[in-house]
Amino acid sequence: MINHFEECIELLNKRGVTLDDIVECVIYLQKPYLKEINNEEIKETIISVINKREVQHAIITGINIDIASDDKVFYTKDLSKILDKDFSLYGVDEVLAYGICNLYGSIALTNFGYIDKTKPGIIGVLNKDKTRCNTFIDDIIGAIAAAAASKIAHGK
Amino acid sequence: MINHFEECIELLNKRGVTLDDIVECVIYLQKPYLKEINNEEIKETIISVINKREVQHAIITGINIDIASDDKVFYTKDLSKILDKDFSLYGVDEVLAYGICNLYGSIALTNFGYIDKTKPGIIGVLNKDKTRCNTFIDDIIGAIAAAAASKIAHGK
Amino acid sequence: MINHFEECIELLNKRGVTLDDIVECVIYLQKPYLKEINNEEIKETIISVINKREVQHAIITGINIDIASDDKVFYTKDLSKILDKDFSLYGVDEVLAYGICNLYGSIALTNFGYIDKTKPGIIGVLNKDKTRCNTFIDDIIGAIAAAAASKIAHGK
Amino acid sequence: MINHFEECIELLNKRGVTLDDIVECVIYLQKPYLKEINNEEIKETIISVINKREVQHAIITGINIDIASDDKVFYTKDLSKILDKDFSLYGVDEVLAYGICNLYGSIALTNFGYIDKTKPGIIGVLNKDKTRCNTFIDDIIGAIAAAAASKIAHGK
């Protein structure tokens, strides 16, 4: 099977997101439970999450929907409109995010719910940026961070 | 809020799927449990499923991904390739389908798993049609049928 | 089919939880989005959630596990131990809660994740009470509140 | 963290289920896709599934609910009644099973839906045995088999 890891990192970078941005989100989630933060361990855990096939498919699909919406290439023109405004009731972006979180158990899901409401770091930045469609990418980042934080919690 | 019901029916029709095709799938699922089949009741139940906002978003998003893949308009060219072949390990299509089924409880999910394996009627037809991308639409139809069958079961 | 509504309310009351406690949790979730809070509407929405069959099954099952753990009647004695300490990694309680939230869509799930982390009102009280097993009841209340808040959001 | 693997195997055995019974269910799911069946590899995969903490919690909790129902020790006497008859609309048993399947991605969920409908081998035996409560154990076995089959599919 083909590993799409590099493609995922490039897609994230293209949309202005670095691994360090995601590290910051994991720290936000884990700070209350950790005595000391090990940035390298967190980064490695994030990389292990992005190395999962189902996670790669979610990243590639979600970010490509955002870009296709910017490019206005969808058959249903309303779809771009719905996504652009990120109607708080849209929901498919969260469904995709749960597809990632579910692989890491129930703690990952509660982590995601929390980070999706509080919008720390890059998630808040993307959420405020109205110059392009960020409907899927913010949930994808939240899900990756939630999954990584859950994996670290289970490892302790 | 805007109701996208008509748009959903048009999108399904555009891809060769009618409400009667979905009725057939529901009958397939319900036959073992029903003494008599009431086609009108089944059709009304399917319509009530498609009237749910989250279901409409899933239908519009999923079918538009299929069409965008046919049109080769995605930024990541590999995405079309992955979807065209409907790699049995892709998974995002099922995640979207679960987003529909979950709204109708655990019976809807087992119904979906069953229909996704046995591929009755239009689902099998779409699955065999390699002239275009049917990655999302077959799971969406399966999910609508599974949800409707579950709703009928709960009503008895 | 038998409606277990009254039994659910009695079980919640027996464990010290009233409908008004749950109203308070819904207000906590909805405050940022609502101009005015209508307590009666919230209470009616909570009642409609508890009237769903799958929700009733989750309430009855979850609270009975808590009580059986207090009564030390489980075959596996370790189970009481695991539940009493509510190991943050137990997870089955959240899985049951997701069974409720899923019926109300993706907003309900993010609401639950948020409330499960912030533990407002009665959820925090139950969480601090170490005199008995509250492993399932706090997640059940969080899920009912998250579902009701989501239903109100979708209605606006 | 404590590993409850031995306890899980003992609980399964106590209820008449062996690892070989689960191997048979995995073969049932995988036969259409495999050229040759490697029983040892399947058994090792099942063991790796049962070694996951969240899976162990689901096994211990589910089987203990079945036993507590047989022993009639639940506070709500109706709960035993609901479980004994395994009302096809109960649903909490499937929710617990999904908690296992979700960890293994969307293929595991469709596998579960299929096996839950077709009830091969030990699952059918348990389903027909009305001398005791088998509400949770059959779904747990189905979920373990579905997860193992999915893991094998992803590995190919």
XYZ file of C-alpha atoms in Angstrom:
624
model
C 0.000 0.000 0.000
C 1.094 3.541 -0.736
C 1.928 5.776 2.216
C 0.632 9.315 1.651
C 2.470 10.831 4.645
C 4.514 13.366 2.650
C 1.433 14.439 0.680
C -0.455 15.048 3.939
C 2.322 17.198 5.380
C 2.522 19.195 2.128
C -1.242 19.734 2.092
C -1.172 20.931 5.697
C 1.764 23.256 4.945
C 0.067 24.573 1.803
C -2.827 25.634 4.022
C -0.447 27.240 6.536
C -0.294 24.503 9.165
C 2.958 23.049 10.521
C 3.589 20.070 12.783
C 4.620 22.561 15.485
C 1.160 24.147 15.323
C -0.332 20.746 16.064
C 2.215 20.132 18.859
C 0.908 23.334 20.464
C -2.674 21.992 20.377
C -1.610 18.703 21.978
C 0.202 20.604 24.745
C -2.986 22.615 25.325
C -4.899 19.358 25.810
C -2.285 17.570 27.893
C -1.009 20.401 30.114
C -3.394 19.680 33.031
C -2.224 16.047 33.197
C 1.501 16.250 32.524
C 4.287 17.169 34.892
C 6.690 17.858 32.092
C 6.071 18.399 28.425
C 8.322 16.548 25.995
C 7.927 18.306 22.631
C 9.837 15.611 20.762
C 7.623 12.823 22.114
C 4.527 14.805 21.183
C 5.803 15.408 17.648
C 6.589 11.717 17.205
C 3.127 10.802 18.409
C 1.545 13.235 15.921
C 3.662 11.686 13.154
C 2.475 8.206 14.164
C -1.143 9.412 13.929
C -0.590 10.904 10.459
C 1.035 7.629 9.416
C -2.270 5.772 9.789
C -3.919 5.093 6.446
C -7.439 6.139 7.503
C -6.068 9.392 8.918
C -4.242 10.123 5.653
C -7.440 9.545 3.662
C -9.341 11.930 5.941
C -6.642 14.622 5.679
C -6.404 14.407 1.873
C -10.175 14.317 1.404
C -10.973 17.102 3.854
C -8.341 19.606 2.702
C -9.205 18.895 -0.948
C -12.851 19.753 -0.205
C -11.712 23.081 1.287
C -9.558 23.823 -1.784
C -12.263 22.720 -4.258
C -14.653 25.064 -2.477
C -12.174 27.958 -2.847
C -11.762 27.074 -6.515
C -15.562 26.941 -6.908
C -15.339 23.679 -8.854
C -18.126 21.754 -7.130
C -21.136 20.821 -9.268
C -23.543 22.065 -6.595
C -22.693 25.744 -6.303
C -24.546 25.934 -2.973
C -21.996 23.569 -1.447
C -19.267 26.215 -1.620
C -21.698 28.641 -0.019
C -22.564 26.254 2.810
C -18.895 25.467 3.430
C -17.648 29.054 3.095
C -19.872 30.221 5.850
C -19.121 27.040 7.798
C -22.715 26.949 8.940
C -22.365 25.813 12.506
C -24.886 23.126 11.591
C -22.989 21.677 8.610
C -21.578 18.692 10.516
C -19.826 16.640 7.820
C -16.478 18.146 8.859
C -16.984 16.866 12.408
C -18.096 13.472 11.092
C -14.781 13.193 9.229
C -12.932 14.275 12.378
C -14.693 11.575 14.408
C -13.499 9.051 11.831
C -9.978 9.939 12.992
C -10.732 10.181 16.721
C -12.652 6.907 16.884
C -9.441 5.036 16.015
C -7.946 6.316 19.267
C -10.805 5.565 21.636
C -13.262 7.545 23.675
C -10.737 9.915 25.263
C -9.828 11.151 21.780
C -13.473 12.012 21.149
C -13.903 14.036 24.333
C -10.573 15.747 23.622
C -11.887 16.706 20.191
C -15.168 18.059 21.561
C -13.239 20.223 23.990
C -10.720 21.596 21.485
C -13.473 22.182 18.910
C -15.215 24.496 21.381
C -12.182 26.269 22.829
C -10.264 26.651 19.539
C -6.692 27.115 20.831
C -3.741 28.248 18.677
C -3.856 27.518 14.962
C -7.455 26.236 15.207
C -8.617 29.678 16.332
C -6.497 31.363 13.653
C -8.030 29.219 10.890
C -11.484 29.770 12.333
C -11.141 33.548 12.149
C -9.574 33.556 8.644
C -12.483 34.313 6.305
C -10.333 34.766 3.165
C -10.728 31.114 2.197
C -12.558 27.918 3.123
C -11.215 26.382 6.356
C -14.224 24.212 7.112
C -12.492 20.841 7.137
C -8.896 21.712 8.006
C -9.617 23.064 11.478
C -11.526 19.916 12.459
C -8.821 17.710 10.962
C -6.141 19.445 13.029
C -8.330 19.214 16.119
C -8.823 15.506 15.499
C -5.109 14.807 14.964
C -4.255 16.705 18.164
C -7.048 14.959 20.097
C -5.878 11.557 18.859
C -2.230 12.254 19.734
C -3.126 13.543 23.210
C -5.228 10.428 23.798
C -2.403 8.151 22.659
C -0.021 9.877 25.081
C -2.558 9.549 27.925
C -2.965 5.816 27.240
C 0.810 5.379 27.232
C 1.289 6.782 30.714
C -32.780 27.290 7.545
C -32.809 26.266 3.918
C -34.167 22.803 3.091
C -32.074 21.130 0.388
C -34.496 18.245 -0.197
C -35.148 18.962 -3.885
C -31.416 19.401 -4.540
C -30.725 16.012 -2.952
C -33.340 14.243 -5.084
C -31.963 15.932 -8.220
C -28.392 14.907 -7.354
C -29.495 11.306 -6.778
C -31.443 11.303 -10.068
C -28.506 12.862 -11.942
C -26.448 9.864 -10.818
C -29.185 7.443 -11.880
C -30.794 6.750 -8.524
C -34.544 7.046 -7.868
C -36.524 6.872 -4.646
C -37.914 3.546 -5.902
C -34.371 2.143 -6.039
C -33.959 3.007 -2.366
C -37.390 1.545 -1.552
C -36.119 -1.733 -3.021
C -33.095 -1.685 -0.684
C -35.302 -1.055 2.355
C -37.539 -3.973 1.358
C -34.422 -6.149 1.088
C -33.511 -5.228 4.678
C -37.004 -5.486 6.141
C -38.370 -8.539 4.323
C -37.371 -11.049 7.049
C -39.222 -9.033 9.697
C -42.359 -7.840 7.927
C -45.553 -9.717 7.218
C -46.615 -7.274 4.569
C -44.642 -4.654 2.741
C -46.227 -1.221 2.398
C -44.335 0.548 -0.390
C -45.962 3.901 0.321
C -44.984 3.806 4.000
C -41.418 2.905 3.061
C -41.216 5.750 0.549
C -42.530 8.227 3.121
C -39.974 7.016 5.647
C -37.162 7.467 3.104
C -38.428 10.997 2.409
C -38.409 11.754 6.145
C -34.777 10.578 6.324
C -33.766 12.779 3.375
C -35.548 15.690 5.038
C -33.033 15.696 7.912
C -30.480 18.484 7.586
C -27.430 16.330 8.442
C -28.527 13.734 5.886
C -28.867 16.408 3.200
C -25.372 17.713 3.933
C -23.959 14.190 3.650
C -25.776 13.535 0.344
C -24.696 16.848 -1.232
C -21.106 16.510 -0.020
C -20.680 12.862 -0.961
C -22.156 13.033 -4.461
C -20.219 16.228 -5.181
C -16.986 14.438 -4.265
C -17.875 11.678 -6.764
C -18.604 14.261 -9.485
C -15.489 16.338 -8.709
C -13.472 13.145 -9.000
C -14.995 12.437 -12.437
C -14.250 16.020 -13.459
C -10.676 15.641 -12.196
C -10.850 19.006 -10.427
C -9.311 18.028 -7.103
C -5.996 19.677 -6.198
C -4.498 16.327 -5.198
C -4.615 14.309 -8.411
C -4.068 11.089 -6.431
C -7.423 11.606 -4.719
C -9.306 10.904 -7.953
C -7.166 7.808 -8.387
C -7.862 6.546 -4.864
C -11.597 7.191 -5.251
C -11.898 5.854 -8.800
C -10.576 2.511 -7.753
C -12.611 2.735 -4.540
C -9.752 1.131 -2.669
C -11.546 -1.152 -0.286
C -9.484 0.520 2.420
C -10.442 4.130 1.625
C -12.997 4.372 4.429
C -14.075 8.037 4.300
C -17.197 7.058 2.339
C -18.253 4.710 5.129
C -17.464 7.356 7.748
C -19.886 9.709 5.967
C -22.472 6.927 5.815
C -22.131 6.311 9.555
C -22.827 10.006 10.095
C -26.267 9.293 8.612
C -26.843 5.918 10.326
C -25.821 7.131 13.780
C -28.818 9.479 13.797
C -31.071 6.419 13.645
C -29.449 4.296 16.321
C -27.524 1.067 16.454
C -29.913 -0.987 14.301
C -29.265 1.420 11.429
C -25.528 0.753 11.732
C -25.860 -3.017 11.620
C -28.299 -2.667 8.711
C -25.690 -0.606 6.883
C -22.911 -3.097 7.528
C -25.089 -5.863 6.124
C -26.224 -4.007 3.003
C -22.686 -2.742 2.369
C -21.496 -6.366 2.155
C -24.414 -7.882 0.245
C -24.934 -4.970 -2.192
C -28.549 -5.557 -3.290
C -30.234 -3.773 -6.218
C -28.974 -0.340 -7.209
C -26.024 -0.608 -4.761
C -24.666 -3.586 -6.696
C -25.322 -1.818 -10.004
C -23.364 1.267 -8.909
C -20.629 -0.912 -7.501
C -20.106 -2.659 -10.814
C -20.296 0.529 -12.918
C -16.662 1.489 -13.547
C -17.425 4.264 -16.072
C -17.470 6.903 -13.354
C -16.754 7.451 -9.641
C -19.444 5.861 -7.427
C -17.408 5.767 -4.236
C -19.677 7.868 -2.058
C -23.093 7.433 -3.666
C -23.388 3.697 -2.992
C -22.630 4.164 0.710
C -25.028 7.110 0.900
C -27.853 5.033 -0.579
C -26.997 2.159 1.755
C -27.075 4.533 4.717
C -30.423 6.088 3.735
C -31.942 2.615 3.281
C -30.436 1.367 6.565
C -31.758 4.426 8.406
C -35.248 4.072 6.916
C -35.396 0.344 7.714
C -34.319 1.064 11.288
C -36.968 3.779 11.662
C -39.640 1.342 10.449
C -38.386 -1.330 12.872
C -38.542 1.112 15.799
C -42.070 2.121 14.803
C -43.434 -1.429 15.013
C -43.477 -1.016 23.239
C -43.102 -0.079 26.891
C -42.053 3.482 27.704
C -39.573 3.538 30.591
C -39.679 7.331 31.080
C -40.903 7.275 34.676
C -38.361 4.612 35.609
C -35.567 6.774 34.162
C -36.636 9.846 36.130
C -36.874 7.755 39.331
C -33.406 6.287 38.760
C -31.949 9.760 38.187
C -33.697 11.080 41.329
C -32.536 8.081 43.382
C -28.969 9.075 42.482
C -29.658 12.706 43.393
C -30.211 14.168 39.940
C -33.264 16.271 39.011
C -34.437 17.556 35.636
C -33.521 21.059 36.852
C -29.904 19.925 37.317
C -29.851 18.891 33.672
C -31.535 22.168 32.614
C -28.605 23.961 34.278
C -26.114 21.943 32.173
C -27.984 22.768 28.957
C -27.961 26.482 29.848
C -24.207 26.230 30.428
C -23.801 24.836 26.891
C -26.235 27.196 25.177
C -25.503 30.486 26.957
C -22.949 31.728 24.378
C -25.448 31.265 21.540
C -28.783 32.339 23.041
C -30.129 35.835 23.550
C -32.673 34.668 26.067
C -32.936 31.432 27.976
C -36.331 29.766 28.104
C -36.179 27.273 30.980
C -39.495 25.678 30.065
C -38.413 25.029 26.471
C -35.161 23.521 27.700
C -36.976 21.252 30.146
C -39.361 20.082 27.422
C -36.436 19.338 25.134
C -34.730 17.282 27.862
C -37.975 15.365 28.364
C -38.156 14.656 24.623
C -34.601 13.284 24.748
C -35.410 11.018 27.706
C -38.502 9.832 25.834
C -36.338 8.159 23.172
C -36.119 4.415 23.593
C -32.348 4.131 23.048
C -31.758 6.915 25.569
C -33.911 5.116 28.149
C -31.975 1.892 27.646
C -28.679 3.745 28.138
C -29.927 5.494 31.309
C -31.296 2.284 32.872
C -28.211 0.245 31.950
C -25.654 2.843 33.023
C -27.173 3.736 36.391
C -27.732 0.048 37.166
C -24.032 -0.617 36.553
C -23.184 2.158 39.042
C -25.567 0.680 41.639
C -24.404 -2.909 41.042
C -20.854 -1.695 41.577
C -21.846 -0.071 44.899
C -23.616 -3.292 45.895
C -20.517 -5.306 44.902
C -22.647 -7.852 43.057
C -20.577 -8.156 39.858
C -18.969 -11.531 39.169
C -15.624 -9.902 38.369
C -14.694 -8.175 41.618
C -12.105 -6.073 39.767
C -14.887 -4.406 37.798
C -16.144 -2.583 40.887
C -12.568 -1.509 41.575
C -12.056 -0.195 38.041
C -15.368 1.668 38.121
C -15.011 3.011 41.684
C -11.812 4.754 40.805
C -13.286 5.759 37.451
C -9.924 5.180 35.863
C -9.718 8.002 33.379
C -8.971 5.313 30.820
C -12.043 3.151 31.446
C -13.994 4.483 28.456
C -17.126 2.307 28.399
C -19.078 5.080 30.142
C -18.206 7.507 27.346
C -19.056 4.873 24.719
C -22.548 4.607 26.249
C -22.804 8.410 26.288
C -21.877 8.569 22.597
C -24.692 6.119 21.913
C -27.025 8.875 23.139
C -25.230 11.817 21.487
C -24.934 10.124 18.087
C -28.743 10.194 17.778
C -28.570 13.991 17.834
C -25.767 14.555 15.355
C -22.237 15.853 15.439
C -22.970 19.011 17.465
C -24.188 16.809 20.315
C -20.848 14.971 20.302
C -18.740 18.128 20.500
C -21.081 19.458 23.202
C -20.498 16.256 25.166
C -16.712 16.443 24.807
C -16.779 19.988 26.116
C -19.059 19.339 29.094
C -17.161 16.148 29.972
C -13.977 18.214 30.353
C -15.425 21.290 32.079
C -17.836 19.412 34.403
C -20.344 22.174 35.217
C -22.995 21.934 37.967
C -24.256 18.495 38.949
C -21.622 16.780 36.749
C -18.843 18.296 38.857
C -20.705 17.419 42.079
C -21.063 13.765 41.033
C -17.454 13.693 39.922
C -16.192 14.815 43.323
C -18.513 12.511 45.306
C -16.339 9.510 46.187
C -18.872 7.893 48.561
C -20.356 5.792 45.760
C -19.879 4.827 42.119
C -20.797 7.685 39.747
C -18.919 6.406 36.715
C -21.836 6.131 34.315
C -24.325 8.664 35.677
C -22.158 11.724 35.091
C -21.585 10.794 31.440
C -25.280 10.007 30.974
C -26.274 13.430 32.290
C -23.620 15.071 30.121
C -24.950 13.195 27.094
C -28.596 14.112 27.768
C -27.629 17.782 28.202
C -25.434 17.714 25.084
C -28.239 16.117 23.061
C -30.838 18.629 24.287
C -28.544 21.600 23.587
C -27.911 20.259 20.088
C -31.622 19.809 19.439
C -32.265 23.412 20.512
C -29.425 24.641 18.251
C -30.859 22.756 15.263
C -34.308 24.226 15.951
C -33.099 27.821 15.750
C -1.521 -0.186 33.956
C -2.937 -3.604 34.705
C -3.475 -5.957 31.760
C -6.739 -7.878 32.110
C -6.050 -10.289 29.231
C -6.211 -13.479 31.314
C -9.410 -12.324 33.000
C -11.011 -11.696 29.599
C -10.108 -15.172 28.318
C -11.444 -16.742 31.526
C -14.702 -14.803 31.264
C -15.130 -15.873 27.630
C -14.381 -19.509 28.548
C -16.762 -19.385 31.522
C -19.502 -18.449 29.034
C -18.470 -21.259 26.683
C -16.432 -19.297 24.156
C -12.906 -20.247 23.079
C -10.372 -18.387 20.945
C -10.940 -21.054 18.274
C -14.629 -20.103 18.132
C -13.590 -16.529 17.359
C -11.036 -17.747 14.784
C -13.930 -19.449 13.002
C -15.862 -16.141 12.861
C -12.851 -14.313 11.421
C -12.448 -16.998 8.750
C -16.126 -16.562 7.897
C -15.529 -12.840 7.342
C -12.232 -13.169 5.507
C -12.864 -16.207 3.302
C -14.028 -14.220 0.244
C -10.819 -12.149 0.274
C -8.122 -14.634 1.223
C -6.373 -17.175 -0.956
C -5.172 -19.145 2.007
C -6.261 -19.066 5.605
C -3.529 -18.985 8.238
C -5.181 -20.010 11.506
C -2.148 -19.081 13.599
C -1.996 -15.556 12.159
C -5.713 -15.113 12.804
C -5.369 -16.296 16.388
C -2.466 -13.917 16.998
C -4.485 -11.044 15.563
C -7.411 -11.865 17.853
C -5.022 -11.928 20.813
C -3.662 -8.503 19.811
C -7.245 -7.163 19.733
C -8.009 -8.571 23.190
C -4.773 -7.032 24.447
C -6.150 -3.519 23.880
C -7.246 -1.868 27.090
C -10.555 -0.491 25.740
C -11.419 -3.913 24.355
C -10.728 -5.536 27.734
C -12.984 -3.036 29.496
C -15.778 -3.745 27.011
C -15.406 -7.534 27.403
C -15.363 -7.406 31.223
C -18.258 -4.962 31.417
C -20.448 -6.687 28.830
C -20.066 -10.237 30.115
C -20.583 -9.061 33.696
C -23.876 -7.453 32.670
C -24.977 -10.795 31.175
C -24.005 -12.646 34.380
C -25.587 -10.030 36.670
C -28.766 -10.391 34.639
C -28.716 -14.186 35.131
C -28.108 -13.665 38.850
C -31.002 -11.160 38.973
C -28.924 -8.723 41.010
C -29.732 -5.510 39.131
C -31.641 -2.836 41.058
C -34.079 -2.368 38.164
C -35.730 -5.762 37.841
C -37.033 -4.831 34.377
C -33.443 -4.634 33.099
C -33.021 -8.422 33.409
C -36.309 -8.814 31.547
C -35.258 -6.491 28.736
C -31.869 -8.210 28.413
C -33.186 -11.782 28.748
C -35.441 -11.334 25.793
C -32.710 -9.392 24.003
C -35.337 -7.080 22.579
C -34.081 -6.493 19.102
C -34.406 -2.806 19.910
C -32.272 -2.797 23.067
C -29.164 -1.422 21.345
C -26.723 -0.869 24.218
C -24.990 -4.154 23.397
C -24.317 -2.939 19.857
C -23.137 0.426 21.165
C -20.546 -1.406 23.291
C -19.545 -3.477 20.265
C -19.057 -0.327 18.172
C -16.746 0.958 20.896
C -14.485 -1.984 19.994
C -14.946 -1.796 16.201
C -14.360 1.962 15.982
C -10.767 1.408 17.142
C -10.174 -0.611 13.971
C -11.747 1.718 11.439
C -14.728 1.676 9.151
C -14.142 -1.806 7.702
C -14.473 -3.247 11.198
C -17.884 -1.612 11.534
C -19.254 -2.991 8.274
C -17.804 -6.398 9.189
C -19.675 -6.221 12.482
C -22.967 -5.245 10.843
C -22.646 -8.204 8.508
C -21.750 -10.788 11.152
C -24.436 -9.447 13.501
C -27.053 -10.217 10.830
C -25.722 -13.545 9.572
C -24.713 -14.959 12.991
C -22.156 -17.603 11.968
C -20.749 -20.289 14.325
C -20.650 -19.544 18.027
C -22.617 -16.285 17.545
C -25.598 -18.261 16.250
C -25.209 -20.834 19.027
C -25.273 -18.126 21.717
C -28.173 -16.421 20.015
C -30.292 -19.558 20.135
C -29.356 -20.473 23.726
C -32.266 -19.157 25.825
C -31.125 -20.774 29.104
C -29.197 -17.686 30.136
C -28.537 -14.055 29.161
C -26.283 -13.794 26.079
C -27.191 -10.247 25.139
C -23.732 -8.713 25.341
C -21.423 -11.672 24.736
C -22.574 -12.349 21.170
C -22.005 -8.737 20.135
C -18.633 -8.695 21.892
C -17.487 -11.790 19.985
C -18.802 -10.307 16.750
C -16.905 -7.099 17.434
C -13.629 -8.881 18.255
C -13.923 -10.974 15.075
C -14.841 -7.909 12.985
C -11.883 -5.983 14.401
C -9.438 -8.838 13.785
C -10.680 -9.357 10.220
C -10.300 -5.637 9.551
C -6.770 -5.630 10.973
C -5.842 -8.523 8.694
C -7.382 -6.725 5.675
C -5.384 -3.568 6.432
C -2.211 -5.587 6.755
C -2.498 -7.077 3.260
